Amino acid sequence: MKKTLISFLLAAITLFSFAGCTDKAQPINAPETVNKERAASSSPTESVQSQARTITDLGGNVVEIPPSSEIKHVVVITPPVTSVLLEVIPDNAMIVGLNPKAFTFSNAAAMSKLFPDYKNVETTFVGDDFSINTETLLQLNPDIILYYGEGQKKGLENIDLPIVNFFSPKLTDPKDVTIAWDILLREIFEVDGSKGLQAEWEHSDAKVTEVLANQTDDSKHALWVFSNVSGKLVVAGSSSFDAYAQSFFDKAGLINVAAAIQGTAEVDMEQVYQWDPDIIFVFHNAPAKAILNNSIEGQDWSLLEAWKNKEVYDIPQTAYSWGAPCADSPLMPLWLISKSYPELFSEEDFRTELAGYYERIHNVTLTDDDMTSILSLREMK
């Protein structure tokens, strides 16, 4: 077997290139400010300064930020966090700058309701390598900047603005990651967290436990195709900063055939034949239809049981791919179960969950056509 560990750069670029309703959760009272004795002053500047707050971001940095009422312009360097931001921010119009990769893996039907104007948001201030054009960035007049890890901080160090890090090396489970993002964003915008992702994960966990309690057959063996481009087939093994297959499979009662791999690795078809998974999930690049059509040069998928049974599926995309941490991550284990164990939890059951989730979290009503668009196999390009 040929196995080449994929470099940190591939994982970082792939994952973090891998993401509107303005009536969001109701604001709560502002937390106690750092300066408890607010100076009585008629000066607006002094008044704003006296209300400044400090937060600790996920990188452990203590950051002074303005009161939520003074946050009017938000710039987002990190693509995946953007989907959670849409769920929290009081008004999507506050987002004045985005990484152009923020919605690379998104669904048009979902975006038309979550953030219909996203294509008009400024993106030229950040390059493909996350390099920052400081002059263009400052022209956006941001009040706060959201980024992910030291690699995205370059070019921001000398900007006299609040910059908030959403990366923690301690968090590798998509549940922990998305809850942490949600809590931090709700702290920034002073928004009630009682109906946030923590509650949705609790709902999802309870539903998964209820459904899998009826499982009597052996667990299915699954393969997570992380990427498949130019003849290079990359699969996802045990969870790390760049691969969440193991975490999601564990939650859904699936066995990861590539569990011996740490993170992601390139493999050949001979290895895939040895694994012979029952079911295959495709993250991005060549879609499931390319595998089902057996049209990928140099790859013969027809020898696999999953191919013979047509058990090959694209991971859904909404504001972002569900294969990465995002606002809809609590739905992922239930979707996996609906595909792997439909006798326990059917697609109709999942559609009911999907519709309810969007009403609760996004205040959005999904039509049957919307859900079909989200759950169908992607077209080949």
Short mmCIF file of C-alpha atoms in Angstrom, two decimals:
data_model
loop_
_atom_site.label_atom_id
_atom_site.label_comp_id
_atom_site.label_asym_id
_atom_site.label_seq_id
_atom_site.Cartn_x
_atom_site.Cartn_y
_atom_site.Cartn_z
CA MET A 1 0.00 0.00 0.00
CA LYS A 2 1.21 3.38 -0.87
CA LYS A 3 0.49 5.74 1.99
CA THR A 4 1.70 9.31 2.03
CA LEU A 5 0.81 11.51 4.95
CA ILE A 6 -0.63 14.71 3.67
CA SER A 7 1.22 17.80 4.71
CA PHE A 8 -0.08 20.32 7.17
CA LEU A 9 -0.44 22.82 4.35
CA LEU A 10 -2.83 20.60 2.36
CA ALA A 11 -4.95 19.96 5.40
CA ALA A 12 -5.06 23.59 6.44
CA ILE A 13 -5.85 24.93 2.98
CA THR A 14 -8.41 22.20 2.23
CA LEU A 15 -10.20 22.25 5.53
CA PHE A 16 -10.35 25.94 5.99
CA SER A 17 -11.34 26.59 2.41
CA PHE A 18 -13.76 24.28 3.70
CA ALA A 19 -18.49 27.43 6.09
CA GLY A 20 -29.59 35.17 6.24
CA CYS A 21 -31.91 35.81 8.38
CA THR A 22 -31.52 38.99 10.38
CA ASP A 23 -34.00 38.12 13.09
CA LYS A 24 -31.66 36.23 15.39
CA ALA A 25 -31.68 35.26 19.07
CA GLN A 26 -32.58 38.05 21.44
CA PRO A 27 -29.72 39.98 23.09
CA ILE A 28 -29.21 39.57 26.79
CA ASN A 29 -28.02 42.10 29.30
CA ALA A 30 -24.36 42.97 28.88
CA PRO A 31 -22.01 41.17 31.27
CA GLU A 32 -20.22 43.05 34.00
CA THR A 33 -17.64 45.27 32.39
CA VAL A 34 -13.99 45.35 33.28
CA ASN A 35 -14.25 48.91 34.47
CA LYS A 36 -16.92 48.60 37.14
CA GLU A 37 -16.81 52.26 38.09
CA ARG A 38 -17.92 53.93 34.90
CA ALA A 39 -16.87 57.54 34.84
CA ALA A 40 -19.75 59.94 34.60
CA SER A 41 -18.91 61.87 31.47
CA SER A 42 -20.77 63.55 28.66
CA SER A 43 -18.02 62.57 26.23
CA PRO A 44 -19.22 59.80 23.83
CA THR A 45 -15.63 58.55 23.45
CA GLU A 46 -15.14 58.19 27.19
CA SER A 47 -18.54 56.51 27.48
CA VAL A 48 -17.65 53.88 24.87
CA GLN A 49 -14.23 53.30 26.42
CA SER A 50 -15.75 52.82 29.85
CA GLN A 51 -18.00 50.09 28.45
CA ALA A 52 -15.15 48.18 26.80
CA ARG A 53 -15.02 44.49 27.73
CA THR A 54 -12.32 41.88 27.83
CA ILE A 55 -12.76 38.34 26.59
CA THR A 56 -10.44 35.36 26.38
CA ASP A 57 -10.39 33.87 22.90
CA LEU A 58 -9.84 30.19 22.07
CA GLY A 59 -6.13 30.76 21.64
CA GLY A 60 -5.91 31.96 25.24
CA ASN A 61 -5.44 35.63 24.33
CA VAL A 62 -7.11 38.30 26.44
CA VAL A 63 -8.73 40.73 23.98
CA GLU A 64 -10.40 44.04 24.69
CA ILE A 65 -13.52 44.47 22.57
CA PRO A 66 -16.15 47.21 22.38
CA PRO A 67 -19.66 46.80 23.76
CA SER A 68 -21.88 44.84 21.39
CA SER A 69 -23.88 47.97 20.58
CA GLU A 70 -20.71 49.49 19.13
CA ILE A 71 -19.86 46.53 16.89
CA LYS A 72 -21.14 47.57 13.47
CA HIS A 73 -18.56 46.15 11.05
CA VAL A 74 -17.24 42.58 11.30
CA VAL A 75 -14.45 41.06 9.20
CA VAL A 76 -14.03 37.27 9.08
CA ILE A 77 -10.70 35.72 8.05
CA THR A 78 -11.67 32.15 9.00
CA PRO A 79 -14.04 30.37 6.56
CA PRO A 80 -15.62 27.64 8.77
CA VAL A 81 -16.53 29.97 11.64
CA THR A 82 -18.58 32.11 9.27
CA SER A 83 -21.48 29.63 9.23
CA VAL A 84 -21.77 29.82 13.03
CA LEU A 85 -21.48 33.60 12.87
CA LEU A 86 -24.59 33.68 10.64
CA GLU A 87 -26.49 31.87 13.38
CA VAL A 88 -25.44 34.38 16.07
CA ILE A 89 -24.89 37.83 14.55
CA PRO A 90 -27.85 40.20 15.01
CA ASP A 91 -27.72 41.39 11.38
CA ASN A 92 -25.82 39.82 8.46
CA ALA A 93 -25.30 43.30 7.03
CA MET A 94 -22.74 43.80 9.80
CA ILE A 95 -20.40 41.41 7.94
CA VAL A 96 -18.35 43.75 5.74
CA GLY A 97 -15.43 41.46 4.89
CA LEU A 98 -15.13 37.73 4.24
CA ASN A 99 -12.54 35.21 3.21
CA PRO A 100 -13.48 34.31 -0.40
CA LYS A 101 -13.33 30.63 0.66
CA ALA A 102 -16.04 31.10 3.29
CA PHE A 103 -18.79 29.68 1.13
CA THR A 104 -16.78 27.50 -1.28
CA PHE A 105 -18.62 24.45 0.02
CA SER A 106 -22.14 25.81 0.28
CA ASN A 107 -25.58 25.08 -1.10
CA ALA A 108 -27.36 27.73 -3.18
CA ALA A 109 -30.81 26.97 -1.77
CA ALA A 110 -29.58 27.24 1.82
CA MET A 111 -27.54 30.40 1.16
CA SER A 112 -30.50 32.12 -0.46
CA LYS A 113 -32.16 32.04 2.96
CA LEU A 114 -29.21 32.20 5.33
CA PHE A 115 -27.24 35.01 3.67
CA PRO A 116 -28.68 36.04 0.30
CA ASP A 117 -26.30 38.99 -0.12
CA TYR A 118 -23.05 37.14 0.65
CA LYS A 119 -21.63 37.46 -2.87
CA ASN A 120 -21.59 41.25 -2.50
CA VAL A 121 -19.39 41.24 0.63
CA GLU A 122 -15.80 42.43 0.15
CA THR A 123 -13.28 39.58 -0.17
CA THR A 124 -10.23 41.07 -1.92
CA PHE A 125 -8.42 41.95 1.32
CA VAL A 126 -7.36 38.32 1.93
CA GLY A 127 -5.44 36.05 -0.43
CA ASP A 128 -5.65 32.30 -1.03
CA ASP A 129 -2.75 31.84 1.39
CA PHE A 130 -4.56 33.99 4.01
CA SER A 131 -2.17 36.89 3.42
CA ILE A 132 -3.75 40.22 4.34
CA ASN A 133 -3.83 43.43 2.32
CA THR A 134 -3.83 45.78 5.29
CA GLU A 135 -4.80 48.88 3.34
CA THR A 136 -7.88 47.21 1.81
CA LEU A 137 -8.81 45.69 5.15
CA LEU A 138 -8.73 49.02 6.99
CA GLN A 139 -10.91 50.61 4.32
CA LEU A 140 -13.69 48.31 5.58
CA ASN A 141 -13.54 50.15 8.92
CA PRO A 142 -13.85 46.95 10.97
CA ASP A 143 -14.73 47.03 14.66
CA ILE A 144 -13.61 43.43 15.20
CA ILE A 145 -11.74 40.77 13.19
CA LEU A 146 -12.21 37.02 13.56
CA TYR A 147 -9.38 34.65 12.60
CA TYR A 148 -8.28 31.02 13.10
CA GLY A 149 -4.79 30.19 14.29
CA GLU A 150 -1.37 31.76 13.89
CA GLY A 151 -1.30 31.11 10.16
CA GLN A 152 -4.20 33.51 9.65
CA LYS A 153 -2.83 36.12 12.07
CA LYS A 154 -0.05 37.24 9.73
CA GLY A 155 -0.69 40.81 8.70
CA LEU A 156 -2.97 41.47 11.67
CA GLU A 157 -0.36 41.83 14.44
CA ASN A 158 0.18 45.56 14.00
CA ILE A 159 -3.44 46.51 13.40
CA ASP A 160 -4.80 48.45 16.35
CA LEU A 161 -8.13 46.62 16.31
CA PRO A 162 -9.62 43.73 18.32
CA ILE A 163 -8.62 40.43 16.70
CA VAL A 164 -10.17 37.24 18.08
CA ASN A 165 -8.68 33.75 17.59
CA PHE A 166 -11.12 30.84 17.10
CA PHE A 167 -8.51 28.07 17.10
CA SER A 168 -7.75 25.91 20.10
CA PRO A 169 -5.30 22.99 19.77
CA LYS A 170 -7.18 21.30 22.61
CA LEU A 171 -10.38 20.92 20.58
CA THR A 172 -10.57 18.15 17.95
CA ASP A 173 -14.14 16.86 18.33
CA PRO A 174 -16.61 18.75 16.07
CA LYS A 175 -19.05 18.92 18.96
CA ASP A 176 -16.56 20.66 21.24
CA VAL A 177 -15.30 22.89 18.43
CA THR A 178 -18.69 24.19 17.34
CA ILE A 179 -19.96 24.71 20.88
CA ALA A 180 -16.81 26.70 21.70
CA TRP A 181 -17.25 28.85 18.58
CA ASP A 182 -20.91 29.44 19.39
CA ILE A 183 -20.25 30.40 23.01
CA LEU A 184 -17.45 32.82 22.07
CA LEU A 185 -19.53 34.48 19.36
CA ARG A 186 -22.48 34.85 21.72
CA GLU A 187 -20.17 36.46 24.25
CA ILE A 188 -18.89 38.91 21.64
CA PHE A 189 -22.36 39.92 20.47
CA GLU A 190 -24.00 39.52 23.90
CA VAL A 191 -26.62 37.10 22.61
CA ASP A 192 -28.56 34.57 24.68
CA GLY A 193 -26.97 31.13 24.49
CA SER A 194 -29.82 29.06 25.90
CA LYS A 195 -30.94 28.08 22.40
CA GLY A 196 -27.50 27.78 20.84
CA LEU A 197 -25.44 24.85 19.64
CA GLN A 198 -24.97 23.43 23.13
CA ALA A 199 -28.73 22.78 23.31
CA GLU A 200 -28.80 21.43 19.76
CA TRP A 201 -25.98 18.99 20.46
CA GLU A 202 -27.84 17.78 23.54
CA HIS A 203 -30.92 17.22 21.37
CA SER A 204 -28.87 15.42 18.72
CA ASP A 205 -27.07 13.22 21.23
CA ALA A 206 -30.36 12.19 22.84
CA LYS A 207 -31.94 11.39 19.46
CA VAL A 208 -28.91 9.36 18.35
CA THR A 209 -28.96 7.36 21.59
CA GLU A 210 -32.67 6.69 21.16
CA VAL A 211 -32.29 5.55 17.54
CA LEU A 212 -29.17 3.40 17.97
CA ALA A 213 -30.71 1.65 20.99
CA ASN A 214 -32.77 -0.30 18.44
CA GLN A 215 -29.75 -1.44 16.43
CA THR A 216 -29.39 -5.22 16.35
CA ASP A 217 -27.22 -5.80 13.27
CA ASP A 218 -23.45 -5.37 13.22
CA SER A 219 -22.11 -1.85 12.74
CA LYS A 220 -21.32 -0.90 9.17
CA HIS A 221 -17.80 -0.18 7.96
CA ALA A 222 -17.47 3.25 6.37
CA LEU A 223 -14.90 5.13 4.32
CA TRP A 224 -14.57 8.93 4.37
CA VAL A 225 -13.10 10.26 1.11
CA PHE A 226 -11.44 13.49 2.19
CA SER A 227 -10.39 14.59 -1.29
CA ASN A 228 -10.02 13.04 -4.72
CA VAL A 229 -8.35 15.16 -7.34
CA SER A 230 -5.77 14.58 -10.11
CA GLY A 231 -5.58 10.89 -9.32
CA LYS A 232 -4.73 11.49 -5.66
CA LEU A 233 -7.19 9.77 -3.34
CA VAL A 234 -7.01 11.07 0.23
CA VAL A 235 -8.98 9.46 3.04
CA ALA A 236 -9.72 10.55 6.59
CA GLY A 237 -8.64 8.42 9.51
CA SER A 238 -8.56 9.16 13.22
CA SER A 239 -9.61 12.64 14.22
CA SER A 240 -7.12 15.48 14.27
CA PHE A 241 -7.20 19.16 13.43
CA ASP A 242 -7.91 18.37 9.76
CA ALA A 243 -10.10 15.25 9.83
CA TYR A 244 -13.33 14.74 11.72
CA ALA A 245 -14.40 11.40 10.26
CA GLN A 246 -13.64 9.38 13.37
CA SER A 247 -15.64 11.67 15.66
CA PHE A 248 -18.67 11.71 13.40
CA PHE A 249 -18.52 7.96 12.71
CA ASP A 250 -18.26 7.19 16.42
CA LYS A 251 -21.34 9.29 17.10
CA ALA A 252 -23.31 7.52 14.34
CA GLY A 253 -22.36 3.96 15.24
CA LEU A 254 -20.06 3.42 12.26
CA ILE A 255 -16.64 1.77 12.03
CA ASN A 256 -14.00 3.82 10.22
CA VAL A 257 -12.06 1.46 7.93
CA ALA A 258 -9.18 3.96 7.84
CA ALA A 259 -8.98 4.39 11.63
CA ALA A 260 -5.32 3.32 11.67
CA ILE A 261 -4.46 6.52 9.77
CA GLN A 262 -3.83 9.60 11.92
CA GLY A 263 -5.45 12.59 10.27
CA THR A 264 -5.51 12.26 6.49
CA ALA A 265 -3.41 10.22 4.07
CA GLU A 266 -3.17 9.44 0.38
CA VAL A 267 -3.92 5.79 -0.42
CA ASP A 268 -4.16 3.68 -3.56
CA MET A 269 -7.13 1.64 -4.72
CA GLU A 270 -5.51 -1.60 -3.59
CA GLN A 271 -5.83 -0.37 -0.01
CA VAL A 272 -9.46 0.57 -0.59
CA TYR A 273 -10.12 -2.92 -2.00
CA GLN A 274 -8.65 -4.44 1.16
CA TRP A 275 -10.92 -2.28 3.30
CA ASP A 276 -13.98 -2.94 1.08
CA PRO A 277 -16.26 -0.57 3.01
CA ASP A 278 -20.01 -1.06 3.26
CA ILE A 279 -20.65 2.63 2.67
CA ILE A 280 -18.65 5.60 1.35
CA PHE A 281 -19.02 9.28 2.21
CA VAL A 282 -17.46 11.93 -0.02
CA PHE A 283 -16.30 15.23 1.42
CA HIS A 284 -15.38 17.25 -1.68
CA ASN A 285 -13.59 17.34 -5.07
CA ALA A 286 -14.78 14.45 -7.28
CA PRO A 287 -18.40 13.93 -6.16
CA ALA A 288 -20.18 10.70 -5.32
CA LYS A 289 -21.60 10.54 -8.85
CA ALA A 290 -18.08 10.28 -10.27
CA ILE A 291 -17.52 7.21 -8.12
CA LEU A 292 -20.95 5.74 -8.91
CA ASN A 293 -20.35 6.34 -12.63
CA ASN A 294 -16.87 4.84 -12.20
CA SER A 295 -15.57 7.67 -14.33
CA ILE A 296 -12.44 8.67 -12.39
CA GLU A 297 -9.34 7.86 -14.43
CA GLY A 298 -7.08 5.33 -12.76
CA GLN A 299 -9.66 4.34 -10.15
CA ASP A 300 -11.93 1.31 -10.50
CA TRP A 301 -14.61 1.50 -7.81
CA SER A 302 -16.78 -1.25 -9.31
CA LEU A 303 -15.04 -3.97 -7.28
CA LEU A 304 -16.40 -2.61 -3.99
CA GLU A 305 -19.58 -3.71 -2.23
CA ALA A 306 -20.46 -0.08 -1.55
CA TRP A 307 -20.35 0.63 -5.29
CA LYS A 308 -22.43 -2.44 -6.15
CA ASN A 309 -25.07 -1.42 -3.58
CA LYS A 310 -24.93 2.26 -4.61
CA GLU A 311 -24.00 3.19 -1.05
CA VAL A 312 -21.91 6.23 -1.98
CA TYR A 313 -23.03 9.65 -0.78
CA ASP A 314 -21.93 13.27 -0.85
CA ILE A 315 -21.73 14.86 2.58
CA PRO A 316 -24.38 17.63 2.63
CA GLN A 317 -23.52 21.29 2.30
CA THR A 318 -25.52 24.25 3.61
CA ALA A 319 -23.57 27.38 4.53
CA TYR A 320 -20.64 24.99 4.83
CA SER A 321 -19.89 21.32 4.35
CA TRP A 322 -21.12 19.15 7.21
CA GLY A 323 -17.83 17.27 6.93
CA ALA A 324 -16.17 20.09 8.88
CA PRO A 325 -17.29 21.86 12.05
CA CYS A 326 -20.08 24.28 11.14
CA ALA A 327 -23.39 25.65 12.34
CA ASP A 328 -25.21 22.49 11.25
CA SER A 329 -22.80 19.96 12.77
CA PRO A 330 -25.39 18.59 15.25
CA LEU A 331 -27.30 17.28 12.23
CA MET A 332 -24.37 15.27 10.87
CA PRO A 333 -24.61 12.15 13.09
CA LEU A 334 -28.33 11.84 12.38
CA TRP A 335 -27.75 12.23 8.64
CA LEU A 336 -25.07 9.53 8.74
CA ILE A 337 -27.49 7.20 10.51
CA SER A 338 -30.23 7.93 7.96
CA LYS A 339 -27.89 6.77 5.19
CA SER A 340 -26.25 3.89 7.05
CA TYR A 341 -29.23 2.50 8.99
CA PRO A 342 -32.37 3.73 7.19
CA GLU A 343 -34.39 0.98 8.85
CA LEU A 344 -33.74 2.77 12.15
CA PHE A 345 -33.97 6.37 10.96
CA SER A 346 -35.33 7.08 7.49
CA GLU A 347 -34.70 10.03 5.21
CA GLU A 348 -38.23 11.19 6.02
CA ASP A 349 -37.33 11.10 9.71
CA PHE A 350 -34.20 13.09 8.99
CA ARG A 351 -36.08 15.69 6.94
CA THR A 352 -38.30 16.29 9.95
CA GLU A 353 -35.20 16.86 12.08
CA LEU A 354 -33.62 19.11 9.44
CA ALA A 355 -36.71 21.30 9.12
CA GLY A 356 -37.06 21.65 12.89
CA TYR A 357 -33.40 22.47 13.32
CA TYR A 358 -33.53 25.29 10.79
CA GLU A 359 -36.60 26.76 12.46
CA ARG A 360 -34.92 26.72 15.87
CA ILE A 361 -31.35 27.72 15.06
CA HIS A 362 -31.66 29.81 11.90
CA ASN A 363 -35.29 30.99 12.10
CA VAL A 364 -35.59 29.74 8.52
CA THR A 365 -38.31 27.62 6.95
CA LEU A 366 -36.96 25.05 4.53
CA THR A 367 -39.24 23.86 1.75
CA ASP A 368 -39.23 20.29 0.47
CA ASP A 369 -37.31 21.52 -2.57
CA ASP A 370 -34.73 23.19 -0.31
CA MET A 371 -34.17 19.97 1.57
CA THR A 372 -33.97 17.95 -1.64
CA SER A 373 -31.30 20.33 -2.89
CA ILE A 374 -29.30 19.93 0.33
CA LEU A 375 -29.59 16.15 0.52
CA SER A 376 -29.22 15.16 -3.14
CA LEU A 377 -26.01 14.01 -4.79
CA ARG A 378 -23.99 16.88 -6.23
CA GLU A 379 -23.72 17.30 -9.96
CA MET A 380 -20.44 16.58 -11.71
CA LYS A 381 -18.54 19.59 -13.02
#
